[in-house]
XYZ file of C-alpha atoms in Angstrom:
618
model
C 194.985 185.803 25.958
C 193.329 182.647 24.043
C 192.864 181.146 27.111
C 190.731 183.990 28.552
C 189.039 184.501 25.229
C 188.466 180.874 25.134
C 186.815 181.240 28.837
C 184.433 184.461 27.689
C 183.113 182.307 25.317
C 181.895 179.284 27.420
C 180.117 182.136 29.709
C 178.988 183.824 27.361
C 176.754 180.823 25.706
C 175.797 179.661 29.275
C 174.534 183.720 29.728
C 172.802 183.529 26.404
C 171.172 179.993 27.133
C 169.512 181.695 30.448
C 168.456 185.006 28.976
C 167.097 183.068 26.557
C 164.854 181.743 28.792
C 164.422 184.834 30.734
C 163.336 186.324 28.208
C 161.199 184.046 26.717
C 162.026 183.813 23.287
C 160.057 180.824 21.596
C 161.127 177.413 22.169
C 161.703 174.723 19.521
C 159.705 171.368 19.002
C 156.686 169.673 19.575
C 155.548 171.480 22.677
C 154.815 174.650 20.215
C 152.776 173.185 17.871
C 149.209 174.072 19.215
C 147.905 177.489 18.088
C 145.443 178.832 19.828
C 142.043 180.424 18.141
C 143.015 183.997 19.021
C 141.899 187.045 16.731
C 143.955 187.682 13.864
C 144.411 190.943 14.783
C 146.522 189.396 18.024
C 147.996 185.869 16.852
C 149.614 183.407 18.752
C 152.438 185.060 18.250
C 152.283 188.095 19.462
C 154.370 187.760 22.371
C 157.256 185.831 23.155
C 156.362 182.790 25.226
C 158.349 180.356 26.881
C 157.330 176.466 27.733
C 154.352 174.991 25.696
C 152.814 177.222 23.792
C 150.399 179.209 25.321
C 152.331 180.300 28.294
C 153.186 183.920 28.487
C 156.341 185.282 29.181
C 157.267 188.033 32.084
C 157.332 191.303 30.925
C 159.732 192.066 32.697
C 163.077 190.511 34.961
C 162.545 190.497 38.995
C 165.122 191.918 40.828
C 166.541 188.158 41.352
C 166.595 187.773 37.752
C 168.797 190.566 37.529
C 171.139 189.974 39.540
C 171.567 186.456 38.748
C 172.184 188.064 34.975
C 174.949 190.419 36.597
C 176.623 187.432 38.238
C 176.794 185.927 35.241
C 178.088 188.349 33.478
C 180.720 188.902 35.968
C 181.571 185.285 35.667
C 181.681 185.419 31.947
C 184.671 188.253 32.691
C 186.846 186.289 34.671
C 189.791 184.390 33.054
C 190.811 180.630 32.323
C 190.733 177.942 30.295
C 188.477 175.669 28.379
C 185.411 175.432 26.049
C 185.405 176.441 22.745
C 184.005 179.211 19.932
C 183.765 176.258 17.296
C 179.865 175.314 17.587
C 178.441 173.623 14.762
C 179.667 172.714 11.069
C 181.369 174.965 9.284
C 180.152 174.694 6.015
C 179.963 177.578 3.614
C 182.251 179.796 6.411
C 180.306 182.945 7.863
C 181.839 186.327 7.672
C 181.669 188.056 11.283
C 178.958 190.323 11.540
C 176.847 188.210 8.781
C 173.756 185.946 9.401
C 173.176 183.685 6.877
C 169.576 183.495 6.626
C 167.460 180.346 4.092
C 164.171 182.863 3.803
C 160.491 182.835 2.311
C 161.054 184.347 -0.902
C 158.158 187.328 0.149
C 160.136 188.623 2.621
C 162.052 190.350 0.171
C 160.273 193.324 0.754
C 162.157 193.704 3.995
C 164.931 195.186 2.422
C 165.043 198.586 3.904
C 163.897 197.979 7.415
C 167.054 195.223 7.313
C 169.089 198.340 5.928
C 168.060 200.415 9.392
C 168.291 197.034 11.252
C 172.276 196.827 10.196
C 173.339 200.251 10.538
C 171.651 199.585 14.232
C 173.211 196.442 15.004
C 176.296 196.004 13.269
C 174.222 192.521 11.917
C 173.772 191.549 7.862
C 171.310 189.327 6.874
C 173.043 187.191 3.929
C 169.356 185.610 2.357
C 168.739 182.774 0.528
C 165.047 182.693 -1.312
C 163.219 180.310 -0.935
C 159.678 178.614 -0.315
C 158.291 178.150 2.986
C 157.844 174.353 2.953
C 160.376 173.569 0.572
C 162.658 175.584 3.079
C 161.337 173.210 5.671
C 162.441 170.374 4.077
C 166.170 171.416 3.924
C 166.276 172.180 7.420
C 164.644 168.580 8.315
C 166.942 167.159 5.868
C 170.121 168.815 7.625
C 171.026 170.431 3.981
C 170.867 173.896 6.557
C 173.350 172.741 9.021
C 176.642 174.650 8.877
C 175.207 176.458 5.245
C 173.146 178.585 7.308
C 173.156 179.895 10.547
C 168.921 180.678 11.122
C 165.671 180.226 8.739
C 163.046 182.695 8.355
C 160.051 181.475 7.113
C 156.504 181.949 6.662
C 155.191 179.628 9.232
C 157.307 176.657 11.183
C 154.031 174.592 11.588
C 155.083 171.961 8.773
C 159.303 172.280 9.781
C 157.451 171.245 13.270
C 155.835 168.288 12.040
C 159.162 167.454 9.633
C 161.376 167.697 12.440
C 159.366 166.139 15.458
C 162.210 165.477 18.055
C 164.729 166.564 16.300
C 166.711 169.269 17.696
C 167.047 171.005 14.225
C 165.822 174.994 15.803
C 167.529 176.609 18.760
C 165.002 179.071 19.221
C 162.494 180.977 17.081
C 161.244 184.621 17.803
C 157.775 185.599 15.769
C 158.601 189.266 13.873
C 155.144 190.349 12.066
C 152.292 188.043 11.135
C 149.378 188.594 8.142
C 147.071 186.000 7.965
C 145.769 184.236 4.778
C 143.037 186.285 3.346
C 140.900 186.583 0.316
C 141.152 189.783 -2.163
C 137.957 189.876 -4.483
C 137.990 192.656 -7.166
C 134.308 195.340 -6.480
C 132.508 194.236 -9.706
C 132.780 190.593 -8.343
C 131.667 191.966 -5.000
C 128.657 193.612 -5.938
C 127.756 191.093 -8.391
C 127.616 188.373 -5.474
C 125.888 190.671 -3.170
C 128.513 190.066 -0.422
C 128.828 191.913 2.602
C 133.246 191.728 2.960
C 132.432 191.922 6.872
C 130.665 188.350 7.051
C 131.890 186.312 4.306
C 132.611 182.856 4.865
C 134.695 179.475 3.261
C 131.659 178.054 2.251
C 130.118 181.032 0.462
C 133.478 181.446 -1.406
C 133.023 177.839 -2.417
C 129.188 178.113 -3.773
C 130.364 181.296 -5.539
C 133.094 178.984 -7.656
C 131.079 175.979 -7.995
C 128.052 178.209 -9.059
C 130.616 179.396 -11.977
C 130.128 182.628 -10.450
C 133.483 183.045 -9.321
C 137.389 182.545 -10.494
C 140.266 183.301 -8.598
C 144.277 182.398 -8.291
C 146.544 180.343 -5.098
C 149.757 179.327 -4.916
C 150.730 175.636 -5.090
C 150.262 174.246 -1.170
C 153.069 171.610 -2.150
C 155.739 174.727 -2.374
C 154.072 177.670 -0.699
C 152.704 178.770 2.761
C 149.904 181.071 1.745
C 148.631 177.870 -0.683
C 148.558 175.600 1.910
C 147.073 177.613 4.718
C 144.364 178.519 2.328
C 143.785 174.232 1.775
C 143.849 174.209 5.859
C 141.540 176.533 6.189
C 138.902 175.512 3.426
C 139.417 171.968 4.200
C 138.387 172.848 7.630
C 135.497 175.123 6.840
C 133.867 172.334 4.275
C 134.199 169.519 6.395
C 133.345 171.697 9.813
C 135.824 170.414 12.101
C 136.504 171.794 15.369
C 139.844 171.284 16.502
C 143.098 169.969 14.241
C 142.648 168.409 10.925
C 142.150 164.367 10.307
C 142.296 161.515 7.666
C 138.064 161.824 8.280
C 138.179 165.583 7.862
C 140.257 165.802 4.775
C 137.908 162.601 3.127
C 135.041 164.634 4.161
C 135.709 167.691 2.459
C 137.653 166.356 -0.347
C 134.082 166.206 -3.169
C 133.699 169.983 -2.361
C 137.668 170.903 -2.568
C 137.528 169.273 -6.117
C 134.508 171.755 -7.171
C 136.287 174.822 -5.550
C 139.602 174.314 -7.755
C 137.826 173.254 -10.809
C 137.800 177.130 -10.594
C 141.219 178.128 -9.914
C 142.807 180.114 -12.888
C 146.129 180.955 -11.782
C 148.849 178.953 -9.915
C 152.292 179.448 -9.162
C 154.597 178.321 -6.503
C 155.625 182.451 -5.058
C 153.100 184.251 -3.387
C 154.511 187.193 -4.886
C 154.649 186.048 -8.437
C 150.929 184.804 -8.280
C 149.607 188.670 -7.363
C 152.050 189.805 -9.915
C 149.932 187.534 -12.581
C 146.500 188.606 -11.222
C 147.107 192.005 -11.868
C 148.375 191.146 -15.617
C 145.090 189.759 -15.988
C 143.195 192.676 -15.196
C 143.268 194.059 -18.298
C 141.950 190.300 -20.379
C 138.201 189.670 -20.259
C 137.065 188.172 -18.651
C 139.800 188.959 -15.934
C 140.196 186.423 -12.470
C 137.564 187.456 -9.909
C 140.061 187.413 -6.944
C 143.399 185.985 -5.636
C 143.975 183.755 -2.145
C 147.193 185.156 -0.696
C 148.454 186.869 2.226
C 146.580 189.655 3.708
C 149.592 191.594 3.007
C 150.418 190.969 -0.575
C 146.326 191.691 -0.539
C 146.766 195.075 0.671
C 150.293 196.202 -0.941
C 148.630 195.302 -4.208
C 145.258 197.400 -3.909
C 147.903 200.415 -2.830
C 150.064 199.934 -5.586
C 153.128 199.294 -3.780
C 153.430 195.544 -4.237
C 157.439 194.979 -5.526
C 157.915 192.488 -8.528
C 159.710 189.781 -8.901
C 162.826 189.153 -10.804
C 164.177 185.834 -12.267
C 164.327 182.824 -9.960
C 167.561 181.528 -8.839
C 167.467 177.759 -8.214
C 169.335 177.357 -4.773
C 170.949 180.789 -4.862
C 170.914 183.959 -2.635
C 169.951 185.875 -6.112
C 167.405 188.748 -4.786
C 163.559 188.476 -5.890
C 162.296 192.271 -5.390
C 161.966 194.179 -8.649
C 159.986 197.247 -9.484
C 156.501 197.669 -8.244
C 153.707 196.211 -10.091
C 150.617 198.457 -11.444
C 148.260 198.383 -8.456
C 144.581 197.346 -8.022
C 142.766 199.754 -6.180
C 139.300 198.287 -6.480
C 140.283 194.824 -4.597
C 138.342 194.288 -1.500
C 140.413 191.898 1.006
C 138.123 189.453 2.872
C 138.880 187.596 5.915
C 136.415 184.917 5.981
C 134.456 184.640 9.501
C 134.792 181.123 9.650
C 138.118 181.052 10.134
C 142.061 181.990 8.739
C 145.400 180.757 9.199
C 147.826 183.046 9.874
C 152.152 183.263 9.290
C 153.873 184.226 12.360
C 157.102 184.673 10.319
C 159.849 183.527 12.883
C 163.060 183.847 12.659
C 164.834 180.748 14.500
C 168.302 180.236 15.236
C 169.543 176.682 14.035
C 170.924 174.430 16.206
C 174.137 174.494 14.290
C 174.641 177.850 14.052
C 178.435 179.043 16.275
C 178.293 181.625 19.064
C 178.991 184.347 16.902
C 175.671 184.069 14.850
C 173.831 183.429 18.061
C 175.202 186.989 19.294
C 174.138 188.359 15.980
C 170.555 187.063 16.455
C 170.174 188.161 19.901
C 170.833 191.563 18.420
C 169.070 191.302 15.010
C 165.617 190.051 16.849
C 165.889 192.213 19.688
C 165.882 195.294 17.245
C 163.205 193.243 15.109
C 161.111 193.736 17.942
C 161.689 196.831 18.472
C 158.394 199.273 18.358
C 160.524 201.647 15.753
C 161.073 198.657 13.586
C 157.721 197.355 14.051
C 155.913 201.027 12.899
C 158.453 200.756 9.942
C 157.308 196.648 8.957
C 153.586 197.371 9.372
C 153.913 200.548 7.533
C 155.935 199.224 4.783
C 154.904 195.630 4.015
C 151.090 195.710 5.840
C 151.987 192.874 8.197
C 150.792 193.077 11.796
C 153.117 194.042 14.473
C 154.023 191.222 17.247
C 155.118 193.856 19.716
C 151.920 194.944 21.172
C 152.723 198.101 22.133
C 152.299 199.203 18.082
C 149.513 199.575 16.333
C 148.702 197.880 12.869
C 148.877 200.659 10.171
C 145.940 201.989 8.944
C 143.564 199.938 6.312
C 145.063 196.428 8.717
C 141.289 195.358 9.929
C 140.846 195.040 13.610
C 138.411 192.516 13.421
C 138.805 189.238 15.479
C 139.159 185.994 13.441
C 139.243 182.627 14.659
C 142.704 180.814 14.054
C 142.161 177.807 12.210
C 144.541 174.577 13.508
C 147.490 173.416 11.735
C 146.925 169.256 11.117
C 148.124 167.467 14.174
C 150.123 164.807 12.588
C 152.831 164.997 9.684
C 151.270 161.986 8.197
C 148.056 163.943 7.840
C 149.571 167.206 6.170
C 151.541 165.135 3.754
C 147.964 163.062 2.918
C 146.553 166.392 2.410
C 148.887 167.510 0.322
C 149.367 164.350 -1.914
C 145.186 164.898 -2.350
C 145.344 167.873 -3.702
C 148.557 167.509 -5.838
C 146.724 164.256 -7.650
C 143.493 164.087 -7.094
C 141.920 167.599 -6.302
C 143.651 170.421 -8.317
C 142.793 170.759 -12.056
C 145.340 168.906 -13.964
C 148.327 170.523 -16.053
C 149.934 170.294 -19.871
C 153.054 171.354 -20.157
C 155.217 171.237 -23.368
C 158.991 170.964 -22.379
C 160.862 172.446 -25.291
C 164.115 171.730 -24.893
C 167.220 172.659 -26.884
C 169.179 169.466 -28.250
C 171.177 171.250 -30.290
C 175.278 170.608 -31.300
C 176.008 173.027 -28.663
C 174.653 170.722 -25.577
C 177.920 169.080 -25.453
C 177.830 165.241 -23.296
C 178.129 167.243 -19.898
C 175.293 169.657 -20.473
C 172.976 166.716 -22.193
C 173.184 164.585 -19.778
C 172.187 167.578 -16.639
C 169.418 167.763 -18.953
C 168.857 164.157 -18.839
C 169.609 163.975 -15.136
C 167.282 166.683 -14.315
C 164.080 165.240 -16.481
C 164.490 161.517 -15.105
C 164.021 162.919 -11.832
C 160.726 164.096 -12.538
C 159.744 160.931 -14.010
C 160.347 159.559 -10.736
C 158.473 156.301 -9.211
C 154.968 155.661 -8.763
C 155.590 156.146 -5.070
C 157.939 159.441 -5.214
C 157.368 161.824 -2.456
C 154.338 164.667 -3.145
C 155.672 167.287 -5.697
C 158.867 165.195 -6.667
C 157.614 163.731 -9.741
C 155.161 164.552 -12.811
C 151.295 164.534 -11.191
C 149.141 161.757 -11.916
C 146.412 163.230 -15.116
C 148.834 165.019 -16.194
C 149.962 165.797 -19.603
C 153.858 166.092 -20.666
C 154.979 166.798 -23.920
C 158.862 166.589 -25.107
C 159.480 169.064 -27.879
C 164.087 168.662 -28.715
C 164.744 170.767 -31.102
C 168.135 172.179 -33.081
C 167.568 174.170 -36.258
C 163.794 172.415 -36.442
C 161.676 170.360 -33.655
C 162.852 167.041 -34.017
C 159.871 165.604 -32.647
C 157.253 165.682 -30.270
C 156.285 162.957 -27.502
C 153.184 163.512 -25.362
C 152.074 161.332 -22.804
C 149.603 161.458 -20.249
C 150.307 160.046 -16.149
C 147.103 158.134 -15.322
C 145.643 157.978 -11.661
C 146.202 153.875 -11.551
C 149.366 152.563 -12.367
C 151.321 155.669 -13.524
C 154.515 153.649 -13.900
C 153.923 152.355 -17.639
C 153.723 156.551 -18.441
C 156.549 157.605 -16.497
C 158.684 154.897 -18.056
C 157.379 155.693 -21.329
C 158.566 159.571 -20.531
C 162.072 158.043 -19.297
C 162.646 156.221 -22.233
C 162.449 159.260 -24.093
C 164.688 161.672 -22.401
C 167.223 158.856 -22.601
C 166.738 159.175 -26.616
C 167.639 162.559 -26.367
C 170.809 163.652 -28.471
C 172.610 166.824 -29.927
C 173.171 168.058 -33.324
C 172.702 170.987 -35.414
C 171.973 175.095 -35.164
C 169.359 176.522 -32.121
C 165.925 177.848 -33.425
C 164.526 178.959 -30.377
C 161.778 181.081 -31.768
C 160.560 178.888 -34.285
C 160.091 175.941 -32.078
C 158.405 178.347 -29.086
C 155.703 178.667 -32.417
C 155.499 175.164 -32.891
C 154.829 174.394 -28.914
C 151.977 177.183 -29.166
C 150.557 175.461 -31.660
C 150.696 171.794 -30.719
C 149.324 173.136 -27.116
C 145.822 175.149 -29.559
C 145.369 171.496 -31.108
C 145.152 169.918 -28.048
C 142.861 171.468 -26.040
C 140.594 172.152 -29.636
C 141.017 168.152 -29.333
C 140.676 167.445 -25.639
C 137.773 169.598 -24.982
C 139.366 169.892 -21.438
C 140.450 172.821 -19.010
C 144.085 172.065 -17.451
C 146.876 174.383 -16.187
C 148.828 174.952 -19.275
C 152.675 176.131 -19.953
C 155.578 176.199 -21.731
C 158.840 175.223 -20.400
C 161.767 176.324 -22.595
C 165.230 174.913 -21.686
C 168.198 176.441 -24.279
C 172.147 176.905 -23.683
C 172.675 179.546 -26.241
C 171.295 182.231 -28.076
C 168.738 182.042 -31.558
C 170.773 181.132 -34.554
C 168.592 180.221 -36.958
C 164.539 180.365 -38.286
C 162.352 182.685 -36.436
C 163.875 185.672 -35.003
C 162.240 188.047 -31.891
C 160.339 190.253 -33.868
C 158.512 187.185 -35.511
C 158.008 185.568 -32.772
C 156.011 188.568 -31.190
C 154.196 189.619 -33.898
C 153.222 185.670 -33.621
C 152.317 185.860 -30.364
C 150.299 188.618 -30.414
C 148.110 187.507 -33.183
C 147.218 184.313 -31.019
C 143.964 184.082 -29.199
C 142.907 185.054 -25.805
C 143.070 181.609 -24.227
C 146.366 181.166 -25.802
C 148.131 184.174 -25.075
C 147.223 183.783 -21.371
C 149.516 180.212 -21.664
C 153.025 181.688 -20.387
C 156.573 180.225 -21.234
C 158.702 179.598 -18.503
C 162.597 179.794 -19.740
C 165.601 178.215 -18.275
C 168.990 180.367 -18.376
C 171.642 177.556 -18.883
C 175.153 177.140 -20.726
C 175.709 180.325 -22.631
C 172.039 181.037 -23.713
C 171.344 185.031 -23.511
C 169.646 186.549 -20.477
C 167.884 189.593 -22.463
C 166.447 187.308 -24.801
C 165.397 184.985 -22.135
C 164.009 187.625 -20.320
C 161.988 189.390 -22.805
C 160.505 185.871 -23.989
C 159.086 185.226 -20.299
C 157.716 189.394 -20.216
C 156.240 189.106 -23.278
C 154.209 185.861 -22.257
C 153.660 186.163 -18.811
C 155.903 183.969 -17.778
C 159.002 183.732 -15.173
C 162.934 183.212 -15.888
C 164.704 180.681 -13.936
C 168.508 180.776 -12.912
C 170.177 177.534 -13.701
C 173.717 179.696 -14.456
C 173.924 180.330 -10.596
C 171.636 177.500 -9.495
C 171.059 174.123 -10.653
C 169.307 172.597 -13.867
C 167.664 170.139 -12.341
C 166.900 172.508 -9.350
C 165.014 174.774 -11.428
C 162.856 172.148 -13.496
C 161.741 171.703 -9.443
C 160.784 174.878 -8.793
C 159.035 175.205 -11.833
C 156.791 172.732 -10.930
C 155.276 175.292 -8.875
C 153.836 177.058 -11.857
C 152.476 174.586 -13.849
């Protein structure tokens, strides 16, 4: 018997490997990284293709095709020996009838069409959040291999140019798409005297630099719907015509630094970001608008946007809360001159066994499906891929042009590094961090471990390391701060800074009782005396880091009662806590509501994993 089963197998991937191709499903690689300027109401995606991108698929197998399928199939039936079920690494073992899935954190709102797609197919999708490029980079990295068995993210344009000729993807099938739009609230509307049909890039950007307009966008070095807004404005302001260069992004770069001088919110989860807009609808002046997908656009007018829970760092832990308040007076804009738009594949790793690619095969096929498509329009406001179904109704028809992805990894990470120190408004952060006689060695020195990475090198990769211009202030504290150390990363020759910053986490040491509330008073106030002393207008947070509960000073009730009696500017500063050791989740938790902030998971993650994603934020 395990010599026939052992046979089935062998024909069973060969069968797979040519309906794959029979079928079109997406290839893998280099070949698929042009995207044509199709509307956005019909992306590239739309269809399966198969060969370079571009190339569209049969609709339908000849009669030869099918019988070439039945001979196979009658093959795969016969009985004898060799080959093997063991494809790939094992890794973290998969249970049978599981995929495990590394996925863009806003596809959490797929949860009940995922529900219908199991009880269909027999297939579980086991997620892990995550962002879109930092999800890239594990795959390049081979961190995915034989921990997952397929990635869904946003967008593979930037795994493309990551991986190059690496066989890292199988396959990848496109499930919905929304393109990166703009949502501007009516009072801002009318006040520009903009017609939302024929709005372009460059009138968004004279609106900002006029100081006519604000708005919020996630952080291109962690999210998708960031960086296909900097795409898409970096091509609109320099006017290029086909795929982003070094000239292009030089070009543009004077009017990119005006446009985010204006940028008032930032965060590194799409979701998260429209989660803060609509907290700031009730402060005046509120932000004018918010640069996201057209589908977080449209589930927030309606009111059916979900919220997000804490952040696990490098865990499965599930995003999707309750949903926020909507905003029903937010017109979405898809600017004429141009919009780049996610394709959301999902794509079978190369390491993944037989018995995950079965489990794709079914999950995408049912994906694709127009009953599942009605249900993912309907419920998220994505556009369907399967053009037999409609996009619900309020999903403009409009054609768009598609803006080009860079051609060359060397360009996108240029771009990126640009923006991350040179074009973005600059950040202060306090880091208030508990030292106290609880943070035994093992604890202090993750907390050590984690800091020194973001001190990095002069030359660390984009995002791994503090930003050059900006200010970082360390704020230990026990029963009182101990003291506070602010320095400042300069443009030229950041090394001196970062050294200076090194030098004192290494100080760092534990002793005495945890006053958590008290010192989250004392970071407010060092942050009011230096922007009264400054004069300037950064990105400014709190990052608290504790292992155990309040024990001393302060307690809650003080601390709101302190918080509320701050001023506008300050209470719009949010604290961004760190569950560690034994420190209490409720507490945590109401700390980050109260402030505007977000908790991070570094019980079922990792510490120095979530000072990363944090980074996002800030």
């Amino acid at each position: 018997m395990r010599r026939t089963t052992r046979r089935l197998t062998v024909h069973r991937s060969a069968v797979h490997r040519l309906a794959t191709r029979l079928l079109a499903v997406r290839p893998f690689g280099p070949a698929a990284r042009g995207r044509a300027a199709l509307p956005a109401t019909e992306p590239a995606a739309a269809t399966p293709r198969t060969g370079p991108r571009g190339r569209r698929a049969p609709r339908s197998l000849s009669a030869t095709t099918a019988v070439v399928l039945a001979l196979a199939l009658a093959a795969g039936c016969s009985s004898s020996d060799g080959g093997s079920d063991d494809d790939g690494d094992d890794g973290k073992r998969r249970a049978p009838g599981t995929l495990r899935v590394l996925a863009s954190s806003e596809l959490s709102d797929l949860s009940s069409v995922l529900k219908d797609a199991e009880r269909a197919t027999g297939v579980r999708i086991e997620p892990t959040w995550t962002g879109t490029l930092d999800g890239a980079q594990t795959v390049a990295s081979g961190r995915a291999d034989g921990t997952y068995d397929a990635v869904w993210l946003a967008s593979n344009d930037y795994l493309r140019l990551l991986t190059g000729e690496q066989k890292k993807i199988r396959t990848e099938t496109p499930i919905v798409s929304s393109p990166v739009a703009l949502g501007v609230r009516e009072a801002a509307v009318k006040r520009l005297g903009w017609d939302p049909r024929r709005v372009t890039w460059s009138d968004v950007h004279k609106a900002v630099t006029d100081g006519k307009l604000t708005y919020g966008m996630t952080d291109p070095v962690r999210s998708n719907s960031g960086y296909s807004a900097l795409i898409a404005l970096t091509s609109a302001l320099s006017e290029a015509q086909s795929a982003l260069t070094d000239a292009d992004v030089r070009a543009a770069s004077p009017k990119l630094r005006e446009f985010f001088a204006g940028q008032k919110l930032t965060s590194g989860s799409s979701g998260w970001l429209a989660e803060a807009f609509a907290r700031r609808a009730s402060q005046r002046p509120p932000v004018d608008a918010l640069i996201n997908y057209e589908s977080v656009l449209l589930s927030l007018q309606r009111g059916k946007l979900l919220g997000h829970e804490d952040q696990r760092a490098g865990s499965a832990g599930e995003p999707a809360g309750e949903p926020i308040a909507g905003i029903s007076d937010l017109t979405v804009i898809r600017p004429t001159d141009g919009v780049v738009t996610a394709d959301y594949p999902l794509s079978l790793l190369a390491s993944a066994d037989q018995g995950a690619r079965d489990s794709y095969a079914s999950l995408t096929r049912y994906l694709r499906s127009p009953e599942a498509q009605q249900a993912l329009t309907r419920e998220t406001f994505r556009r369907p891929v399967n053009p037999s179904v409609p996009p619900t109704a309020g999903i403009s028809r409009e054609p768009r042009r598609e803006l080009p992805f860079p051609g060359s990894r060397d360009v996108a990470d240029r771009l990126l590094d640009s923006y991350e120190n040179e074009l973005r408004r600059p950040s202060r952060t306090v880091y208030v961090l508990d030292t106290s006689g609880s943070m035994d060695e093992e604890r202090l020195g993750r907390l050590k471990a984690a800091l020194r990475k973001l001190t990095g090198s002069d030359d660390s990769a984009t995002g791994k390391r503090f930003r050059d211009r900006e200010e970082v202030t360390l704020m230990p504290f026990s029963d009182q701060v101990k003291e506070v150390n602010t320095h400042t990363v300069p443009e030229r020759e950041p090394a001196r800074a970062l050294d200076l910053i090194r030098a004192d986490v290494d100080g760092l040491a534990a002793g005495g009782d945890t006053a958590i509330y008290s010192s989250l008073q004392e970071a407010y106030r060092h942050l009011g005396e230096r922007a009264s002393k400054a004069g300037d207008d950064r990105f400014t947070s709190i990052v608290l880091m504790t292992d155990g509960e309040n024990t001393t000073g302060a307690k809650a009730g003080d601390f709101d009662a302190f918080y509320r009696g701050l001023s506008g500017d300050q209470r719009s500063i949010p604290v961004f806590p760190i569950l560690f050791g034994d420190s209490d989740r409720t507490e945590l938790e109401h700390i980050a509501d109260l402030t505007g902030g977000q908790l991070f998971d570094a019980v079922e993650g990792s510490l120095d994993g979530a000072f990363e994603e944090i980074r996002g934020y800030q």
